[in-house]
Short mmCIF file of C-alpha atoms (C1' of nucleotides) in Angstrom, two decimals:
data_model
loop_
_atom_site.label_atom_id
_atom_site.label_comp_id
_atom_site.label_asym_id
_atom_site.label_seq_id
_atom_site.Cartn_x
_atom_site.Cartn_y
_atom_site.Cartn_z
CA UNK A 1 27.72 1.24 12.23
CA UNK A 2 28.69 4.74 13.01
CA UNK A 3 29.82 4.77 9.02
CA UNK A 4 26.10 3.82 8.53
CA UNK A 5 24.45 6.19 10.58
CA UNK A 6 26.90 9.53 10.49
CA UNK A 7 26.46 9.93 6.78
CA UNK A 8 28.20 13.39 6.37
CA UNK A 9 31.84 11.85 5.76
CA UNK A 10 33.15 8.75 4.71
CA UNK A 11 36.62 7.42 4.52
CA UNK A 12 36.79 5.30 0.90
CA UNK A 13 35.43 5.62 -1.75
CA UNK A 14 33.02 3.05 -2.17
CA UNK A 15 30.40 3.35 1.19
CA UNK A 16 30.16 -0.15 2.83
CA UNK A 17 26.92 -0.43 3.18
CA UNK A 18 24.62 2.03 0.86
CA UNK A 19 21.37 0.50 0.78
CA UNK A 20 21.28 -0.16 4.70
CA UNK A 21 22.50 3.45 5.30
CA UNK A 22 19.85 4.35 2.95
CA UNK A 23 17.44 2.75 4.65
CA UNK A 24 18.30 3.63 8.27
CA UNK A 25 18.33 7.25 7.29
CA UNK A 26 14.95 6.86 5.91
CA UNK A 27 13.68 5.72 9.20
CA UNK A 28 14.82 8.58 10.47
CA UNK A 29 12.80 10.84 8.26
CA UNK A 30 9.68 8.90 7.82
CA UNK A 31 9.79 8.83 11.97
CA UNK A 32 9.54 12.75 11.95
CA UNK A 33 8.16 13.44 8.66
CA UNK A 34 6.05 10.05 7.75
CA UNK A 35 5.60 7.87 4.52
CA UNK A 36 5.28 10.89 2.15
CA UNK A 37 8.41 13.19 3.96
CA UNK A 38 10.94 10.37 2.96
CA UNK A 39 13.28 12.23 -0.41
CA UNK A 40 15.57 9.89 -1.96
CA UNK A 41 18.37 13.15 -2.22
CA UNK A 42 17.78 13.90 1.45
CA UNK A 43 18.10 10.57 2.46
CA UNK A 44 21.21 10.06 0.11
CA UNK A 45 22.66 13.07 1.24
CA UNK A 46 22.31 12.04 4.78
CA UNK A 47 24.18 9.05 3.61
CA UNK A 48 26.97 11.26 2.37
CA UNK A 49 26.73 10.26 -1.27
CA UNK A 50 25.31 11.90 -4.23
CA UNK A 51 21.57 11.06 -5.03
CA UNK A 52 22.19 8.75 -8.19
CA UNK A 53 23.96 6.40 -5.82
CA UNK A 54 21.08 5.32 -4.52
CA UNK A 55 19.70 3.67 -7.98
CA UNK A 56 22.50 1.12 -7.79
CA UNK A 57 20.59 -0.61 -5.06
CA UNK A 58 16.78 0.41 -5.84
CA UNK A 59 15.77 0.44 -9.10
CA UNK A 60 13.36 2.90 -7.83
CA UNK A 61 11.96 5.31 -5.21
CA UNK A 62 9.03 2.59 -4.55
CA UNK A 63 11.19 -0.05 -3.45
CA UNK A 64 13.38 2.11 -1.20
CA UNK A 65 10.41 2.99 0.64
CA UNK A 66 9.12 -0.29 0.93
CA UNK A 67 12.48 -1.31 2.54
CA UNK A 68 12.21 1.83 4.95
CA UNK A 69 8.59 0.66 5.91
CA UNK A 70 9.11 -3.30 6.34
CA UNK A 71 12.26 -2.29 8.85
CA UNK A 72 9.48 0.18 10.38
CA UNK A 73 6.84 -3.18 11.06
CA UNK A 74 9.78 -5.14 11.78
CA UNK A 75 11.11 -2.57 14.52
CA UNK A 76 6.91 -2.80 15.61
CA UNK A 77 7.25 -6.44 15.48
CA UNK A 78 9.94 -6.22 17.88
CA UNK A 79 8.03 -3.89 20.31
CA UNK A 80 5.15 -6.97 20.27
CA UNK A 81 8.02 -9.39 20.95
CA UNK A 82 9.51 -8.03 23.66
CA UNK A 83 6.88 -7.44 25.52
CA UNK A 84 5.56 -11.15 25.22
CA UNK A 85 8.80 -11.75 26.17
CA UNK A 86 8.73 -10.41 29.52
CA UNK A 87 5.88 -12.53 30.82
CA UNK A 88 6.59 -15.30 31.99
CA UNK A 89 4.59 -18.94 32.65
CA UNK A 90 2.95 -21.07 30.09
CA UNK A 91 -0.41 -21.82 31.69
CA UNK A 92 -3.89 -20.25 30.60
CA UNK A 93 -3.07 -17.00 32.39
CA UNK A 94 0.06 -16.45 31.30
CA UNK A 95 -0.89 -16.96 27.85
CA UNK A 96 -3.52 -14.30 28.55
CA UNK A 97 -1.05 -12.07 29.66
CA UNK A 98 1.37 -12.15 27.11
CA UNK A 99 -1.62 -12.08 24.45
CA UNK A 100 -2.73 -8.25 26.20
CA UNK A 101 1.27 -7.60 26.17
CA UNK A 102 1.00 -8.21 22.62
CA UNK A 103 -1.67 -5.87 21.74
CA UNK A 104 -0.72 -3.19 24.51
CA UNK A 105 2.88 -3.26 23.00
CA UNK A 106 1.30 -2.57 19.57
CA UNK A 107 -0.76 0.46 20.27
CA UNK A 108 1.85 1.93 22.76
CA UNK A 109 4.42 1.76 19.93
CA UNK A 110 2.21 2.85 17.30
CA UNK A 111 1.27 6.11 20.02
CA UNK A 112 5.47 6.45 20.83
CA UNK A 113 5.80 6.57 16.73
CA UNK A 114 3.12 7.75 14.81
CA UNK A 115 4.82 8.40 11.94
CA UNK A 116 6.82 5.43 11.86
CA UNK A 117 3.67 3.43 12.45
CA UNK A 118 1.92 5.56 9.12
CA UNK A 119 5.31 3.99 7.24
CA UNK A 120 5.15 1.00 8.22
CA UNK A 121 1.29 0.48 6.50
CA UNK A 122 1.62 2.87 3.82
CA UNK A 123 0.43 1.52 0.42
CA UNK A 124 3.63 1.37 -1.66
CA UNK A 125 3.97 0.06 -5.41
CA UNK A 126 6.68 -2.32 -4.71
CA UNK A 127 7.46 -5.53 -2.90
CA UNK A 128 10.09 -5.49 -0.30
CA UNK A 129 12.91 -8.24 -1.21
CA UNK A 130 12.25 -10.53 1.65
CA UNK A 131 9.45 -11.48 4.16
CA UNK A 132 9.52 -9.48 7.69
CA UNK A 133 11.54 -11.08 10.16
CA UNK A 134 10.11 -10.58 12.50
CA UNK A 135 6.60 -10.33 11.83
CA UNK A 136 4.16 -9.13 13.09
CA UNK A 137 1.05 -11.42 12.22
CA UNK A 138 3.23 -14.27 13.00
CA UNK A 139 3.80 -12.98 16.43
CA UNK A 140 0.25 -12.78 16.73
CA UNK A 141 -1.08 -16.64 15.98
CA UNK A 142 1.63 -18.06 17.98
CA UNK A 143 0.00 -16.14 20.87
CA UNK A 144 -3.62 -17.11 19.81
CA UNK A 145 -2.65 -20.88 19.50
CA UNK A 146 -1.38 -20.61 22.82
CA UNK A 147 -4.59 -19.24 24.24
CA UNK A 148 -6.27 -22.38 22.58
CA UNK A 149 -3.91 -25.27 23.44
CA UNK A 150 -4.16 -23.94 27.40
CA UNK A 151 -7.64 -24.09 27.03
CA UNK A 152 -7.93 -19.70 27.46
CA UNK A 153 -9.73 -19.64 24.41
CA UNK A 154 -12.56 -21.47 22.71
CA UNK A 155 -11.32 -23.44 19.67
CA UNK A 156 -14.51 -22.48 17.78
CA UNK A 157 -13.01 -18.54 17.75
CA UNK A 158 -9.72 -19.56 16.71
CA UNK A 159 -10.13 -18.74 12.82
CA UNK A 160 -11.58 -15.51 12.93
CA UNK A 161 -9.37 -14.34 15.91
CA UNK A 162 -6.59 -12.79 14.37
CA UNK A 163 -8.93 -10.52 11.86
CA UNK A 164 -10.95 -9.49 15.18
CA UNK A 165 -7.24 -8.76 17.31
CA UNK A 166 -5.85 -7.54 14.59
CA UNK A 167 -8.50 -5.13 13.69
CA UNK A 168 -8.58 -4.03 17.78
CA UNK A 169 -4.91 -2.43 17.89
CA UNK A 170 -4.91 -1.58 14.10
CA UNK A 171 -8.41 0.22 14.71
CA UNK A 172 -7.31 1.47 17.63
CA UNK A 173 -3.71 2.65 16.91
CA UNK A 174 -4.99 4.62 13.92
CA UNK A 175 -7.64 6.26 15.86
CA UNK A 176 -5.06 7.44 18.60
CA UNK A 177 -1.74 8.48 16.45
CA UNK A 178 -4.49 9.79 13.25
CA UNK A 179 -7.23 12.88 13.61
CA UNK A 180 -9.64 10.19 12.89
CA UNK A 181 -12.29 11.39 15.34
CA UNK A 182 -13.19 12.95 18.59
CA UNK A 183 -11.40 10.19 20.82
CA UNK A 184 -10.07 12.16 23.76
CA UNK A 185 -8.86 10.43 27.22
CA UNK A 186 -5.79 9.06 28.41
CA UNK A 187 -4.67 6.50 25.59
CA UNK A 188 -3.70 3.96 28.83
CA UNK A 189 -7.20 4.02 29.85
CA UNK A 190 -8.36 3.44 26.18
CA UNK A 191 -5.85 0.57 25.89
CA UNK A 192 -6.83 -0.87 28.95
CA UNK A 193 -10.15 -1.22 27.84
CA UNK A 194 -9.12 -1.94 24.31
CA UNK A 195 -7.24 -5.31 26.45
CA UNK A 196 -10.73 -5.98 28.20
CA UNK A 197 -12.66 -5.70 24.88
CA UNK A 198 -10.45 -7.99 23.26
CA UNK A 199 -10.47 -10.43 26.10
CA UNK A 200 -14.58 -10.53 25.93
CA UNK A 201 -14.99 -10.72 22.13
CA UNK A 202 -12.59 -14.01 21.87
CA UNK A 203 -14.16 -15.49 24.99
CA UNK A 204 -10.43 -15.74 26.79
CA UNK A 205 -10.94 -16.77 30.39
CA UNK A 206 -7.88 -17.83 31.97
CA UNK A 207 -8.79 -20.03 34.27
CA UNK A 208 -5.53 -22.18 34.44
CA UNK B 1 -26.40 20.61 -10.46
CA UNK B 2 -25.08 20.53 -14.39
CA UNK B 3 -23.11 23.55 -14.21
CA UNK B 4 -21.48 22.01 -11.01
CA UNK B 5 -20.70 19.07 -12.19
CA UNK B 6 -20.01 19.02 -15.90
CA UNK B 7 -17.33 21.98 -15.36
CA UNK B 8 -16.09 22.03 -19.41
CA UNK B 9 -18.46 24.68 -20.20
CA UNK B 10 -19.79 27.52 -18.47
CA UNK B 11 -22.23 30.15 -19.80
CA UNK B 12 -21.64 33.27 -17.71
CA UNK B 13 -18.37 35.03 -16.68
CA UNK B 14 -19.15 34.35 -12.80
CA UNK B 15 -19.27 30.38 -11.97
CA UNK B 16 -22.48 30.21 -9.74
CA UNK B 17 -21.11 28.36 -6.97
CA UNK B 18 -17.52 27.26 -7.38
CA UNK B 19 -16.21 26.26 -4.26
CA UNK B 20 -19.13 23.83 -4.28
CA UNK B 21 -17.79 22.75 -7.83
CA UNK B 22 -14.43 22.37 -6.79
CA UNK B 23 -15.62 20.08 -4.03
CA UNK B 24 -17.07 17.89 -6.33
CA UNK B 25 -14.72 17.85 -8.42
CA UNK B 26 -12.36 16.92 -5.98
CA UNK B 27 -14.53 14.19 -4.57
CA UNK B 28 -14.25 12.98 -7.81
CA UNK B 29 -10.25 12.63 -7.90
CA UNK B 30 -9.86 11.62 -4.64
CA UNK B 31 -12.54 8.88 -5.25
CA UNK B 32 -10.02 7.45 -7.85
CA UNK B 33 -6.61 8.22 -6.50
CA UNK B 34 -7.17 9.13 -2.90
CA UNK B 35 -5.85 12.23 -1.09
CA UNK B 36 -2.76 12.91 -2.77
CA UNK B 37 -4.64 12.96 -6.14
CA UNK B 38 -6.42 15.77 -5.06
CA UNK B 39 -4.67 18.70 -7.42
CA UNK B 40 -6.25 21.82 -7.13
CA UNK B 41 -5.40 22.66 -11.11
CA UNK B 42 -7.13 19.80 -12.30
CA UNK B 43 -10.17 20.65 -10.15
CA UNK B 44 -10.03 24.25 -11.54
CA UNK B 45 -10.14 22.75 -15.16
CA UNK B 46 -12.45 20.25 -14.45
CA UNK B 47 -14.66 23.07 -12.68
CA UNK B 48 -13.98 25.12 -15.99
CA UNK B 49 -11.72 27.96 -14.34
CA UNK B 50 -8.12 29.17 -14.18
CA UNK B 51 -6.47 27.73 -11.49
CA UNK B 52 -6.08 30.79 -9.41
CA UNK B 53 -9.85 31.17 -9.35
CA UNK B 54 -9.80 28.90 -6.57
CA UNK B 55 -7.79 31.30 -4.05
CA UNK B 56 -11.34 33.46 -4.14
CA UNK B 57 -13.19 30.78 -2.07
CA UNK B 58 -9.88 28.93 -0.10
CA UNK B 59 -7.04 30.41 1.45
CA UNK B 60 -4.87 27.40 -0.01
CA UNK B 61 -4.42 23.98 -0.89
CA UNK B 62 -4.93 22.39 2.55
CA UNK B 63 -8.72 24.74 3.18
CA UNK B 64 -9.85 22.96 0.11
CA UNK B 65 -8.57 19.50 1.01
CA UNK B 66 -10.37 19.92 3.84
CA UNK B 67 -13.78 20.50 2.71
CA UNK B 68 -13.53 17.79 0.13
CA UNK B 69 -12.14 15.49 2.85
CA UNK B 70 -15.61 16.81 5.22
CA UNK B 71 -17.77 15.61 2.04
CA UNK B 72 -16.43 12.33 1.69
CA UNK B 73 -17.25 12.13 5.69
CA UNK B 74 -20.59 13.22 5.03
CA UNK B 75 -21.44 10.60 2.59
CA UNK B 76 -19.98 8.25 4.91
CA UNK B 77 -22.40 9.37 7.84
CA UNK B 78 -24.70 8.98 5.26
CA UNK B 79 -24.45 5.60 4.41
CA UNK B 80 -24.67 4.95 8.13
CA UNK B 81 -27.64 7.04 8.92
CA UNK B 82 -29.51 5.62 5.86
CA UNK B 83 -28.70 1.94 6.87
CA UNK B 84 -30.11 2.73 10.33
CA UNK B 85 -33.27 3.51 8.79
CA UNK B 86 -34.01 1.00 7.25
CA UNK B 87 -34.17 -1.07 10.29
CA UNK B 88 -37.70 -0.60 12.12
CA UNK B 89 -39.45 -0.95 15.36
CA UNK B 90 -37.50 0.45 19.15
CA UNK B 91 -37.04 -2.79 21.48
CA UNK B 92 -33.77 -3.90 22.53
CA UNK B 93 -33.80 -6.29 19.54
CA UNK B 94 -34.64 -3.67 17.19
CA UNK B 95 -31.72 -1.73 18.89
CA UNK B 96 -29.32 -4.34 18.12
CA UNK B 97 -30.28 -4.77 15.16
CA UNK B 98 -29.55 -0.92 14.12
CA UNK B 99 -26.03 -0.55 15.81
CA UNK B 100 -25.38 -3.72 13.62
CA UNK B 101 -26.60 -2.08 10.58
CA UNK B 102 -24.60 0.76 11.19
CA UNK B 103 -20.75 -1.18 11.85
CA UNK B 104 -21.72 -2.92 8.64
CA UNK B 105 -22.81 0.40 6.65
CA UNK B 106 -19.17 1.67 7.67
CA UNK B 107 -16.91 -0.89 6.77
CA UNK B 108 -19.36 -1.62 3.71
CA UNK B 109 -18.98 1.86 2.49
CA UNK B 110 -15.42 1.82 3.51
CA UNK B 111 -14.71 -0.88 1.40
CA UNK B 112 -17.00 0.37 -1.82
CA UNK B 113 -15.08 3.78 -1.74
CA UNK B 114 -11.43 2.67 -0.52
CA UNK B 115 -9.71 6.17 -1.51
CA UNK B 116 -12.59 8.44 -0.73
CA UNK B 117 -12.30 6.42 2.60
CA UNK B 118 -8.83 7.24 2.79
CA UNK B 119 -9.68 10.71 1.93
CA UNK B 120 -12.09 10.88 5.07
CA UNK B 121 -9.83 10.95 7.82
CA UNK B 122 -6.31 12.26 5.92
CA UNK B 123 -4.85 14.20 8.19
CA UNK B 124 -4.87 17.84 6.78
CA UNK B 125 -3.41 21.47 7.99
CA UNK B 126 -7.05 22.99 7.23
CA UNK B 127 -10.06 22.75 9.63
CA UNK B 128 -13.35 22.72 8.11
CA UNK B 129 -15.40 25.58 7.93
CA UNK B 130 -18.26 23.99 9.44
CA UNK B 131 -18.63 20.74 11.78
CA UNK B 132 -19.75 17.48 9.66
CA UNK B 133 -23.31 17.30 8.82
CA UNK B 134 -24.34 14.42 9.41
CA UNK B 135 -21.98 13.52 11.77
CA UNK B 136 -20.98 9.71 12.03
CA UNK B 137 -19.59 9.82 15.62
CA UNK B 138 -23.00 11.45 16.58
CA UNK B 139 -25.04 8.58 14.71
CA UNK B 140 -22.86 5.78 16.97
CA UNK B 141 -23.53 7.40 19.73
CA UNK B 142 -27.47 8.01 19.27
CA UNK B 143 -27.36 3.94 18.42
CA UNK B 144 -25.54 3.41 21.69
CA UNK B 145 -27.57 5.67 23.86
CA UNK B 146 -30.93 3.24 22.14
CA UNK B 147 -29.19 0.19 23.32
CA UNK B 148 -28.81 1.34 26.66
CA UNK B 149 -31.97 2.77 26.44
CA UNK B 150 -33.91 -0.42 25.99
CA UNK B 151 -31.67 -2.17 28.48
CA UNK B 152 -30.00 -4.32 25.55
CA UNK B 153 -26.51 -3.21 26.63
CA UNK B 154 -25.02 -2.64 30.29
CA UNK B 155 -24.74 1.30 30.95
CA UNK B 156 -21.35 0.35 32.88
CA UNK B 157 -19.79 -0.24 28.98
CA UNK B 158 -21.61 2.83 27.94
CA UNK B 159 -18.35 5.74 28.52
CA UNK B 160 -16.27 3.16 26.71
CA UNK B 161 -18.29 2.21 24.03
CA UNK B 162 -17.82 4.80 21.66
CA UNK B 163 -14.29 3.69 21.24
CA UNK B 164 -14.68 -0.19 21.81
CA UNK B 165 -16.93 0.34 18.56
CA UNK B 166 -15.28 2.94 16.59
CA UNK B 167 -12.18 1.12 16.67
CA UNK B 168 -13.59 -1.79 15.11
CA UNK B 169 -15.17 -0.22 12.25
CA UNK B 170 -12.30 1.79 11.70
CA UNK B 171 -10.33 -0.90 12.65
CA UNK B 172 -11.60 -3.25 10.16
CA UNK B 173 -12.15 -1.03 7.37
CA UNK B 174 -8.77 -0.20 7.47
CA UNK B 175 -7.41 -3.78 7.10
CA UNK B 176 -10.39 -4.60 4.49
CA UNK B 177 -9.27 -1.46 2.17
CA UNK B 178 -5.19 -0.45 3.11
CA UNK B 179 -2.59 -3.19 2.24
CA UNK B 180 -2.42 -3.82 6.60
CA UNK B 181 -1.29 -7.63 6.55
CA UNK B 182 -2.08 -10.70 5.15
CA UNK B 183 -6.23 -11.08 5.89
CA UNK B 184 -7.70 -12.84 3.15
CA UNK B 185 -11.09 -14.36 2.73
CA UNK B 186 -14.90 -12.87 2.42
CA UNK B 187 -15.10 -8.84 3.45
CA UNK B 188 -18.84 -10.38 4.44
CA UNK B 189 -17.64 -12.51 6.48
CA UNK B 190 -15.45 -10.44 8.32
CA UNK B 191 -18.16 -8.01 9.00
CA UNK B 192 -20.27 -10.20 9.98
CA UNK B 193 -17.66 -11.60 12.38
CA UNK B 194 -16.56 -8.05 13.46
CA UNK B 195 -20.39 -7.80 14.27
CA UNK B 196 -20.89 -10.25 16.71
CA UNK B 197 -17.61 -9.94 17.77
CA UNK B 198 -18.32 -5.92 18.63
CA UNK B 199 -21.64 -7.33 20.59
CA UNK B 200 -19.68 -10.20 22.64
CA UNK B 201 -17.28 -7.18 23.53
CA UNK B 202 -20.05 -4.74 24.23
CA UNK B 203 -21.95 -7.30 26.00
CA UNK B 204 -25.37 -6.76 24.25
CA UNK B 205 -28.06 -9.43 24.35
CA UNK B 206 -31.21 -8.15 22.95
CA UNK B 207 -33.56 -10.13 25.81
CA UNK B 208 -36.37 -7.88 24.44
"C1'" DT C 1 -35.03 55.10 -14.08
"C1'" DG C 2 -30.71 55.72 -15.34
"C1'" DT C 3 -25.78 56.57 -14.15
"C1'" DA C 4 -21.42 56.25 -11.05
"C1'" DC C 5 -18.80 53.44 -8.51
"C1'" DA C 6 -17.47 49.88 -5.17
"C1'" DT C 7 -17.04 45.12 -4.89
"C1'" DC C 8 -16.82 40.55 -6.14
"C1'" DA C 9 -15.17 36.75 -9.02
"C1'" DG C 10 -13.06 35.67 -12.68
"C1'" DT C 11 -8.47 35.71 -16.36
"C1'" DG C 12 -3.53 35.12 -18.07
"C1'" DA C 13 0.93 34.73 -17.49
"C1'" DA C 14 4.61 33.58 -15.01
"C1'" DC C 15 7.48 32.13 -11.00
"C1'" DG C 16 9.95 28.84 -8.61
"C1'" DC C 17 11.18 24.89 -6.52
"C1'" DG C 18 11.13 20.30 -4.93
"C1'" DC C 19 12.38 16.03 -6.48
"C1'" DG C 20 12.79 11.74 -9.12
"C1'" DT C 21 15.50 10.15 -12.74
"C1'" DT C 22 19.04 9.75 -16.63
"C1'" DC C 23 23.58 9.47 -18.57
"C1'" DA C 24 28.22 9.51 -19.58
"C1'" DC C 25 31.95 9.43 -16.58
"C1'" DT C 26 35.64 7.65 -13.15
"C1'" DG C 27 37.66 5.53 -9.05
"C1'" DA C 28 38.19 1.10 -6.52
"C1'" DT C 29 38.19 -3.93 -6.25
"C1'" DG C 30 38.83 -8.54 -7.43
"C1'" DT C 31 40.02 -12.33 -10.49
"C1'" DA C 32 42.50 -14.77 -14.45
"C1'" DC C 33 46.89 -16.01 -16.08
"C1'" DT D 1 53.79 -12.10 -7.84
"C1'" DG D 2 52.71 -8.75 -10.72
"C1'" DT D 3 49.86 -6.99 -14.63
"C1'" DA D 4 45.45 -6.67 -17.63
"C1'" DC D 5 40.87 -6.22 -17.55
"C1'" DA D 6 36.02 -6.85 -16.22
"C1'" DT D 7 32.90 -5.36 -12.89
"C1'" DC D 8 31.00 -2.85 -9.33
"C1'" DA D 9 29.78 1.44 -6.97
"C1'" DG D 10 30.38 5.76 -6.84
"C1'" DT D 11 30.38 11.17 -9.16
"C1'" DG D 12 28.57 15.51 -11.54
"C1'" DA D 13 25.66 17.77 -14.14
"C1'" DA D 14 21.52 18.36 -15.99
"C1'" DC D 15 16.67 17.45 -17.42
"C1'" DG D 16 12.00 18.09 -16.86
"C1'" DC D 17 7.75 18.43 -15.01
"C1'" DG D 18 4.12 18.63 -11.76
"C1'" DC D 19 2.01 21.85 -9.07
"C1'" DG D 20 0.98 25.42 -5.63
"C1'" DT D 21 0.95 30.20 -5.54
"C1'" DT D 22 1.33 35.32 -6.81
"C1'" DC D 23 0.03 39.48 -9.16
"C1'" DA D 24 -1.75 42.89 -11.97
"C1'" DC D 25 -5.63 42.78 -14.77
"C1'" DT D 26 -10.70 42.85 -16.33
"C1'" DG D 27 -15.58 41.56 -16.73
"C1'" DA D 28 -20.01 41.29 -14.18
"C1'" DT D 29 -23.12 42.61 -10.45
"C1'" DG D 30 -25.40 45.26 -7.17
"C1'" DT D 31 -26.34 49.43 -4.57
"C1'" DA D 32 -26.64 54.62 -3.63
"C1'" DC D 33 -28.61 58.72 -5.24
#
DNA sequence: TGTACATCAGTGAACGCGCGTTCACTGATGTAC
DNA sequence: TGTACATCAGTGAACGCGCGTTCACTGATGTAC
């Protein structure tokens, strides 16, 4: 790994590991710089190779930044994971629980990474080679199906509740890491209520 | 207006109004190709100048960004503030009725002008020389103040309310027009979802 | 009422650099026999 | 088990252009007297 992340020297000839180097050091720009501060020469640079290297695992400068911004919503996915992770139970409250984990996670690592978090959703002109693992909306239904099967949730709200969750911490992630408007306060307090919003629009009453 | 707009030709040596020509222009480009489109030479030509004509009425770049980025919020407010007027009458129903008219305008407009959107709310190194006229956070909160007003929503959800509802406009719009995740279907639907989703989480029952 | 002069708003040409991308090349690695 | 050769993954140098920005200039406009 250190090979990988150091980037300045390198032993052989041949790197290892280009295109995950390439991508890790990417992360590392787009997380201070965002979607449009990510250079294919710094980035190979920082991998300590000369920038042509790079096109013998992107054909392009698209596709290396759609690698850099699925591993930037897979890292987020991993935030939303975690944190379901740490509740524990399977009744209707705990499913509650872990569905507000999900949502707080998002927004608090979207707030800890705004930059990243502009990556990860930045429009890009090329598909990355594989589906996110793991992902993000996935995460997301397997806690909504658990609100319904323990009863939490109404079954009628099921289909449109991952467009109205969804839009919550997307809505309100962008309005806390972007200048979108006048939205001062402590971002806990607006999350909190965020949680409480989310909890009356989908009807989620945990009685277990 | 023609001299504005048509830029090409031009009779006298002095422009008119330029910097209102290069806003136009630029609301133009950015209406195709978003906020990075925005080049200040091609506004200049399309305006019917030499480039560095434009350093007489902005500093830089970023100063004229900005004030093309204020119009496309104006228009925006617009939409709202036109949608709101076309619903009548000042009970809670009527009320309702309005705020609803307004979530929908945004997202509606949102998803009519996807890159002018975007434009909107880039973030940008520039403040405007002027606040936005009309303002769209102003219009929410003149809706919410009439729903609290007539007793249609609880005025212990009023402090939060602004940002329960912002972030689901903004919320939505930005999954509707940016390449967010995987929501398919109707963009009618949604709204209309989002809608009575944003009044379940707002608890507002217009018991006129 | 006309002239002198400051001021404002354009022109023209050029600078400079950031950055993706190409191209012919060379060093390292692995596989056939 | 060693040698020949294809293949893969780097190097080095350069191209080229999009684009903001500067600078000395000149034409038009308005105001003082």
């Amino acid at each position: 790994m250190d090979i990988l992340s150091s980037g300045s020297s390198r032993s052989s000839y041949h790197h290892g590991d280009l295109a995950a180097a390439l991508v890790a050091a990417g992360l590392r720009r787009a997380r201070e710089r965002g979607p449009e501060g990510i250079v294919l020469r710094e980035l190979a640079a920082s991998a300590g190779v000369v920038p042509s290297a790079a096109y013998r695992h992107f054909p392009d400068r698209a596709h290396l930044v759609a690698a850099i911004a699925q591993a930037a919503r897979e890292r987020l996915a991993n935030a939303m994971a975690e944190a379901a992770a740490t509740v524990e139970g399977d009744g209707g409250t705990a499913a509650a629980r872990r569905f507000g984990a999900i949502g707080g996670a998002y927004v608090r690592w979207a707030i800890g990474e705004p930059r990243l978090y502009a990556t990860a959703f930045t429009p890009v002109d090329a598909m990355p080679p594989r589906p996110d693992e793991p992902n993000a909306w996935t995460i997301l239904n397997v806690a909504l199906d658990e609100l319904v099967a323990t009863g939490a949730m109404p079954t009628e709200l099921r289909a449109e509740a991952p467009m109205i969750a969804w839009t919550m911490v997307h809505g309100l992630a962008g309005l806390l890491t972007g200048a979108a408007m006048p939205v001062a306060g402590d971002p806990d307090d607006a999350i909190v209520g965020m949680q409480a919003a989310v909890l009356r629009a989908l009807e989620i009453h945990a009685a277990e």
